[in-house]
């Protein structure tokens, strides 16, 4: 059975079903229980943005309300995972991952290697990414590519409710640490999601729209914008293929290369800042591995190299959108071969 539910609800359902399946699974996070007038007991908040709402009432002390000290509770989650207890820990915004970075960079990501493959870290770090909710400079960044640079971490960023549920269940069942990046601007976007549990394997990109003239490669919050751009381009006679990476590490480069070899043109889009983001990584690897197939220089779409503004008008101008993608595609179509 399938239903239309929101991206937020899809993640909640994945957590619920996995907690029912595995009695050892724990959830750590800020405000997972308690809240205003709750006496620290009632299940009122369900995390900072309400994703875990209802789970404390259902699973009691397996849902642990942590203080706002990310290094402490992420460190506890790493230790629990190392001891064989799987944990999903919520760091409310990726902007604050720096507070607990040592626990991830030097502990969780390295332990399997340092123990000769004998240790497992069944740990998922849920975190929110992207702009669009007037969160200002410290609650709106797209820092996903920082974590793809770290061997030993898997990095996920879904764009649809269907993918969010399947990838979350896959992440929980994985034996290595996973950074699960949730585009908070799309929490309330609905989509078709099966009621039963299912998984989506890591390292498999999705062809969100087939096309022949240009490949638009992106992920997370940029996917709906790329699809809208592709729809408008279709009316202009340009057939754009849209690739949703879904998992940033491991990266399905094969699907990207096959698409570019077919179209001969590439636009890589990322809501992140322009230096060392996923778009620059994709362009570099495509240029290196299938340069003869390119009919023109690849184009990048990204946010400007500035902090995210608080002003709604400035924030709207900051976020790369449909117009920027269309402009980049038009440039690839009109540039000389």
Coordinates of C-alpha atoms in Angstrom, one line a residue:
X1 CA 0.0 0.0 0.0
X2 CA 1.3 3.5 -0.9
X3 CA 0.2 6.8 0.5
X4 CA 1.0 10.5 0.0
X5 CA 3.0 11.6 3.1
X6 CA 5.5 14.4 3.8
X7 CA 9.3 14.0 3.7
X8 CA 9.3 14.6 7.5
X9 CA 6.7 11.9 8.0
X10 CA 8.6 9.5 5.8
X11 CA 11.7 9.8 8.0
X12 CA 9.6 9.5 11.1
X13 CA 8.0 6.3 9.8
X14 CA 11.4 4.8 8.9
X15 CA 12.6 5.5 12.5
X16 CA 9.4 4.0 13.9
X17 CA 9.5 0.8 11.8
X18 CA 13.2 0.2 12.6
X19 CA 12.7 0.8 16.3
X20 CA 9.9 -1.8 16.2
X21 CA 12.2 -4.2 14.3
X22 CA 15.3 -3.8 16.4
X23 CA 14.7 -3.5 20.2
X24 CA 18.3 -2.3 20.7
X25 CA 18.0 0.7 18.5
X26 CA 18.3 4.1 20.3
X27 CA 17.6 7.7 19.4
X28 CA 19.6 10.6 20.8
X29 CA 18.7 14.2 20.2
X30 CA 17.8 17.6 21.5
X31 CA 14.1 18.1 22.5
X32 CA 13.2 14.5 21.4
X33 CA 11.1 14.5 24.6
X34 CA 9.8 17.4 26.7
X35 CA 9.3 20.9 25.6
X36 CA 7.2 23.9 26.7
X37 CA 5.0 23.0 29.7
X38 CA 5.8 19.4 29.3
X39 CA 7.7 18.9 32.5
X40 CA 10.5 17.2 30.7
X41 CA 8.4 14.1 30.2
X42 CA 5.7 14.5 27.5
X43 CA 6.3 13.8 23.9
X44 CA 5.6 17.4 22.7
X45 CA 8.4 18.4 20.4
X46 CA 9.9 15.4 18.7
X47 CA 13.2 17.0 18.1
X48 CA 13.9 20.6 17.1
X49 CA 11.8 20.4 13.9
X50 CA 9.4 17.6 15.0
X51 CA 10.8 14.7 13.0
X52 CA 10.8 12.2 15.9
X53 CA 7.4 13.3 17.3
X54 CA 5.5 10.3 18.8
X55 CA 8.5 8.1 19.2
X56 CA 9.2 8.9 22.9
X57 CA 5.6 8.0 23.9
X58 CA 5.9 4.7 22.0
X59 CA 9.4 3.7 22.9
X60 CA 10.1 5.4 26.2
X61 CA 13.7 5.4 27.4
X62 CA 15.0 4.2 24.1
X63 CA 14.4 7.8 22.9
X64 CA 17.0 9.9 24.9
X65 CA 16.6 13.6 25.3
X66 CA 20.1 15.0 25.2
X67 CA 21.4 18.4 26.3
X68 CA 22.6 20.9 23.6
X69 CA 26.2 19.6 23.9
X70 CA 26.7 17.9 20.5
X71 CA 30.2 16.6 21.3
X72 CA 28.9 14.8 24.4
X73 CA 25.9 13.0 23.0
X74 CA 27.5 12.3 19.6
X75 CA 30.5 10.9 21.5
X76 CA 28.1 8.7 23.6
X77 CA 26.4 7.6 20.4
X78 CA 29.8 6.6 18.9
X79 CA 30.6 4.6 22.0
X80 CA 27.2 2.9 22.1
X81 CA 27.6 1.9 18.4
X82 CA 31.1 0.6 19.0
X83 CA 29.6 -1.6 21.8
X84 CA 27.0 -3.0 19.4
X85 CA 24.1 -0.8 20.2
X86 CA 22.8 1.0 17.0
X87 CA 22.0 4.7 17.4
X88 CA 20.4 7.4 15.4
X89 CA 21.6 10.8 16.8
X90 CA 20.1 14.1 15.7
X91 CA 22.4 17.1 15.3
X92 CA 19.6 19.7 14.6
X93 CA 21.5 21.6 11.9
X94 CA 24.6 20.7 9.9
X95 CA 26.0 24.2 10.9
X96 CA 26.7 22.7 14.4
X97 CA 28.5 19.6 13.2
X98 CA 31.7 21.3 13.9
X99 CA 31.0 21.1 17.6
X100 CA 31.2 17.3 17.4
X101 CA 33.6 17.0 14.4
X102 CA 36.3 15.2 16.4
X103 CA 33.9 12.4 17.4
X104 CA 33.1 11.9 13.7
X105 CA 36.4 12.7 11.9
X106 CA 38.8 11.0 14.2
X107 CA 36.7 8.4 16.0
X108 CA 33.6 7.1 14.1
X109 CA 35.2 7.4 10.7
X110 CA 38.5 5.8 11.7
X111 CA 37.7 3.0 14.1
X112 CA 36.9 0.3 11.5
X113 CA 40.3 1.0 9.8
X114 CA 42.3 1.3 13.0
X115 CA 40.9 -2.1 14.3
X116 CA 41.6 -3.9 11.0
X117 CA 38.0 -4.2 10.0
X118 CA 36.9 -6.0 13.1
X119 CA 34.9 -3.1 14.6
X120 CA 31.5 -1.8 13.4
X121 CA 29.9 1.6 14.0
X122 CA 26.1 1.3 13.3
X123 CA 25.5 5.0 13.7
X124 CA 23.4 7.4 11.8
X125 CA 23.8 11.2 12.4
X126 CA 20.6 13.0 11.2
X127 CA 21.1 16.6 10.4
X128 CA 19.2 19.4 8.6
X129 CA 20.7 21.2 5.6
X130 CA 19.9 24.1 3.3
X131 CA 18.4 27.5 3.3
X132 CA 14.9 28.8 2.8
X133 CA 13.4 29.0 6.3
X134 CA 14.9 32.3 7.3
X135 CA 17.3 30.5 9.6
X136 CA 20.1 33.0 8.9
X137 CA 23.8 32.4 8.6
X138 CA 24.2 29.8 11.4
X139 CA 21.2 27.6 10.6
X140 CA 21.0 27.4 6.8
X141 CA 24.3 26.2 5.4
X142 CA 24.8 23.3 2.9
X143 CA 28.0 21.7 4.2
X144 CA 27.4 18.2 2.8
X145 CA 30.6 18.1 0.8
X146 CA 32.8 18.6 3.9
X147 CA 31.8 15.1 5.0
X148 CA 32.3 13.4 1.6
X149 CA 36.0 14.3 2.1
X150 CA 36.3 12.0 5.1
X151 CA 37.0 8.3 4.4
X152 CA 34.8 6.1 6.5
X153 CA 31.7 8.2 6.5
X154 CA 28.8 7.7 4.2
X155 CA 26.8 10.8 3.2
X156 CA 23.2 10.8 2.1
X157 CA 20.9 13.5 1.0
X158 CA 17.4 12.5 -0.3
X159 CA 15.1 14.8 -2.3
X160 CA 11.8 12.9 -2.1
X161 CA 9.7 11.3 0.7
X162 CA 10.1 7.9 -1.0
X163 CA 13.9 8.1 -1.1
X164 CA 14.0 9.6 2.5
X165 CA 12.3 6.5 4.0
X166 CA 14.2 3.9 2.0
X167 CA 17.6 5.6 2.5
X168 CA 17.0 6.1 6.2
X169 CA 16.2 2.4 6.7
X170 CA 19.3 1.5 4.7
X171 CA 21.3 3.8 6.8
X172 CA 20.1 2.4 10.1
X173 CA 20.9 -1.2 8.9
X174 CA 24.4 -0.2 7.7
X175 CA 27.3 -1.1 9.9
X176 CA 29.3 2.1 9.2
X177 CA 28.6 5.7 10.3
X178 CA 26.2 7.6 8.0
X179 CA 25.6 11.3 7.8
X180 CA 22.0 11.7 6.8
X181 CA 21.4 15.2 5.5
X182 CA 17.7 16.3 5.4
X183 CA 16.7 19.3 3.2
X184 CA 14.5 21.0 5.8
X185 CA 12.9 23.4 3.3
X186 CA 11.2 20.4 1.8
X187 CA 10.1 18.7 5.1
X188 CA 6.4 19.4 4.3
X189 CA 6.6 18.3 0.6
X190 CA 4.4 15.2 0.0
X191 CA 5.1 12.2 -2.2
X192 CA 4.1 8.6 -2.7
X193 CA 5.6 6.3 0.0
X194 CA 5.0 2.6 0.5
X195 CA 3.6 1.8 4.0
X196 CA 5.8 -1.3 4.4
X197 CA 9.6 -1.0 5.2
X198 CA 12.0 -1.0 2.2
X199 CA 15.5 0.0 1.5
X200 CA 17.3 1.9 -1.2
X201 CA 20.9 0.8 -1.7
X202 CA 23.7 3.4 -1.3
X203 CA 25.7 4.4 -4.3
X204 CA 22.8 4.3 -6.8
X205 CA 21.8 7.6 -8.3
X206 CA 18.3 8.1 -9.7
X207 CA 17.5 9.3 -13.2
X208 CA 14.7 11.7 -12.2
X209 CA 14.0 12.7 -15.8
X210 CA 15.5 11.2 -19.0
X211 CA 16.8 13.6 -21.6
X212 CA 19.1 13.8 -24.7
X213 CA 20.7 17.2 -24.9
X214 CA 22.2 18.1 -21.5
X215 CA 22.8 16.3 -18.2
X216 CA 21.8 18.2 -15.0
X217 CA 23.4 16.5 -12.0
X218 CA 22.4 17.5 -8.5
X219 CA 21.0 16.3 -5.2
X220 CA 18.8 17.2 -2.2
X221 CA 16.9 20.5 -2.4
X222 CA 18.2 21.3 -5.9
X223 CA 16.4 18.3 -7.5
X224 CA 12.9 19.9 -7.6
X225 CA 14.4 23.1 -9.0
X226 CA 16.3 21.1 -11.6
X227 CA 13.1 19.3 -12.6
X228 CA 11.2 22.5 -12.9
X229 CA 14.0 24.0 -15.0
X230 CA 14.0 20.8 -17.2
X231 CA 10.2 21.2 -17.7
X232 CA 10.6 24.8 -18.8
X233 CA 13.6 23.9 -21.1
X234 CA 11.4 21.2 -22.7
X235 CA 9.1 24.0 -23.9
X236 CA 12.1 25.6 -25.6
X237 CA 13.0 22.4 -27.4
X238 CA 15.8 21.4 -25.0
X239 CA 15.7 17.8 -23.6
X240 CA 17.4 17.8 -20.2
X241 CA 18.3 14.7 -18.2
X242 CA 18.2 15.2 -14.5
X243 CA 20.3 13.0 -12.3
X244 CA 19.5 12.9 -8.5
X245 CA 22.7 11.6 -6.8
X246 CA 20.9 10.6 -3.6
X247 CA 24.1 9.4 -2.0
X248 CA 27.1 11.7 -2.1
X249 CA 29.5 9.1 -0.6
X250 CA 29.5 6.5 -2.0
X251 CA 29.0 8.4 -5.3
X252 CA 27.4 6.7 -8.3
X253 CA 29.8 8.2 -10.9
X254 CA 28.9 5.6 -13.4
X255 CA 25.4 6.9 -13.9
X256 CA 26.7 10.4 -14.2
X257 CA 29.3 9.5 -16.8
X258 CA 26.9 7.4 -18.8
X259 CA 24.5 10.4 -19.0
X260 CA 27.2 12.9 -20.0
X261 CA 28.5 10.5 -22.7
X262 CA 25.0 10.4 -24.1
X263 CA 24.3 14.2 -23.9
X264 CA 27.8 15.7 -24.3
X265 CA 26.8 18.5 -21.9
X266 CA 26.9 18.9 -18.2
X267 CA 25.4 21.3 -15.6
X268 CA 26.2 20.4 -12.0
X269 CA 24.1 22.2 -9.4
X270 CA 24.6 22.5 -5.6
X271 CA 23.0 24.8 -3.1
X272 CA 26.4 25.0 -1.3
X273 CA 29.0 27.7 -1.7
X274 CA 31.0 27.5 -4.9
X275 CA 34.4 26.3 -3.6
X276 CA 35.0 22.6 -3.2
X277 CA 31.3 21.6 -3.3
X278 CA 29.6 18.5 -4.9
X279 CA 29.2 20.3 -8.2
X280 CA 33.0 21.1 -8.5
X281 CA 33.7 17.5 -7.7
X282 CA 31.3 16.2 -10.3
X283 CA 32.7 18.5 -13.0
X284 CA 36.3 17.6 -12.1
X285 CA 35.6 13.9 -12.3
X286 CA 33.6 14.1 -15.5
X287 CA 36.2 16.3 -17.2
X288 CA 38.9 13.8 -16.2
X289 CA 37.1 10.6 -17.2
X290 CA 35.1 11.5 -20.3
X291 CA 36.6 14.7 -21.7
X292 CA 36.3 13.5 -25.3
X293 CA 32.5 13.2 -24.9
X294 CA 32.1 16.8 -23.9
X295 CA 30.7 19.1 -26.6
X296 CA 31.3 22.3 -24.5
X297 CA 32.6 23.3 -21.1
X298 CA 30.6 22.1 -18.1
X299 CA 28.7 24.7 -16.1
X300 CA 28.2 25.0 -12.3
X301 CA 25.2 26.4 -10.5
X302 CA 25.8 27.2 -6.8
X303 CA 25.1 29.8 -4.1
X304 CA 27.4 32.8 -3.8
X305 CA 30.5 32.6 -1.6
X306 CA 28.8 34.5 1.2
X307 CA 27.0 33.7 4.5
X308 CA 23.3 32.9 4.2
X309 CA 21.3 36.2 4.6
X310 CA 18.6 36.5 7.2
X311 CA 16.5 39.0 5.2
X312 CA 13.9 37.0 3.2
X313 CA 14.5 39.1 0.1
X314 CA 18.3 38.5 0.3
X315 CA 17.9 34.8 1.2
X316 CA 15.7 34.3 -1.9
X317 CA 18.3 35.9 -4.1
X318 CA 21.0 33.8 -2.4
X319 CA 19.5 30.4 -3.1
X320 CA 20.3 29.1 -6.6
X321 CA 17.1 28.3 -8.4
X322 CA 15.4 27.5 -11.7
X323 CA 16.5 30.6 -13.5
X324 CA 20.2 30.0 -12.7
X325 CA 19.9 26.4 -14.0
X326 CA 18.2 27.5 -17.2
X327 CA 20.9 30.1 -17.8
X328 CA 23.6 27.5 -17.3
X329 CA 21.9 25.0 -19.6
X330 CA 21.4 27.8 -22.3
X331 CA 25.1 28.6 -22.1
X332 CA 26.1 24.9 -22.7
X333 CA 23.7 24.8 -25.6
X334 CA 24.9 28.0 -27.3
X335 CA 28.7 27.7 -26.6
X336 CA 30.7 26.6 -29.6
X337 CA 31.9 23.0 -29.7

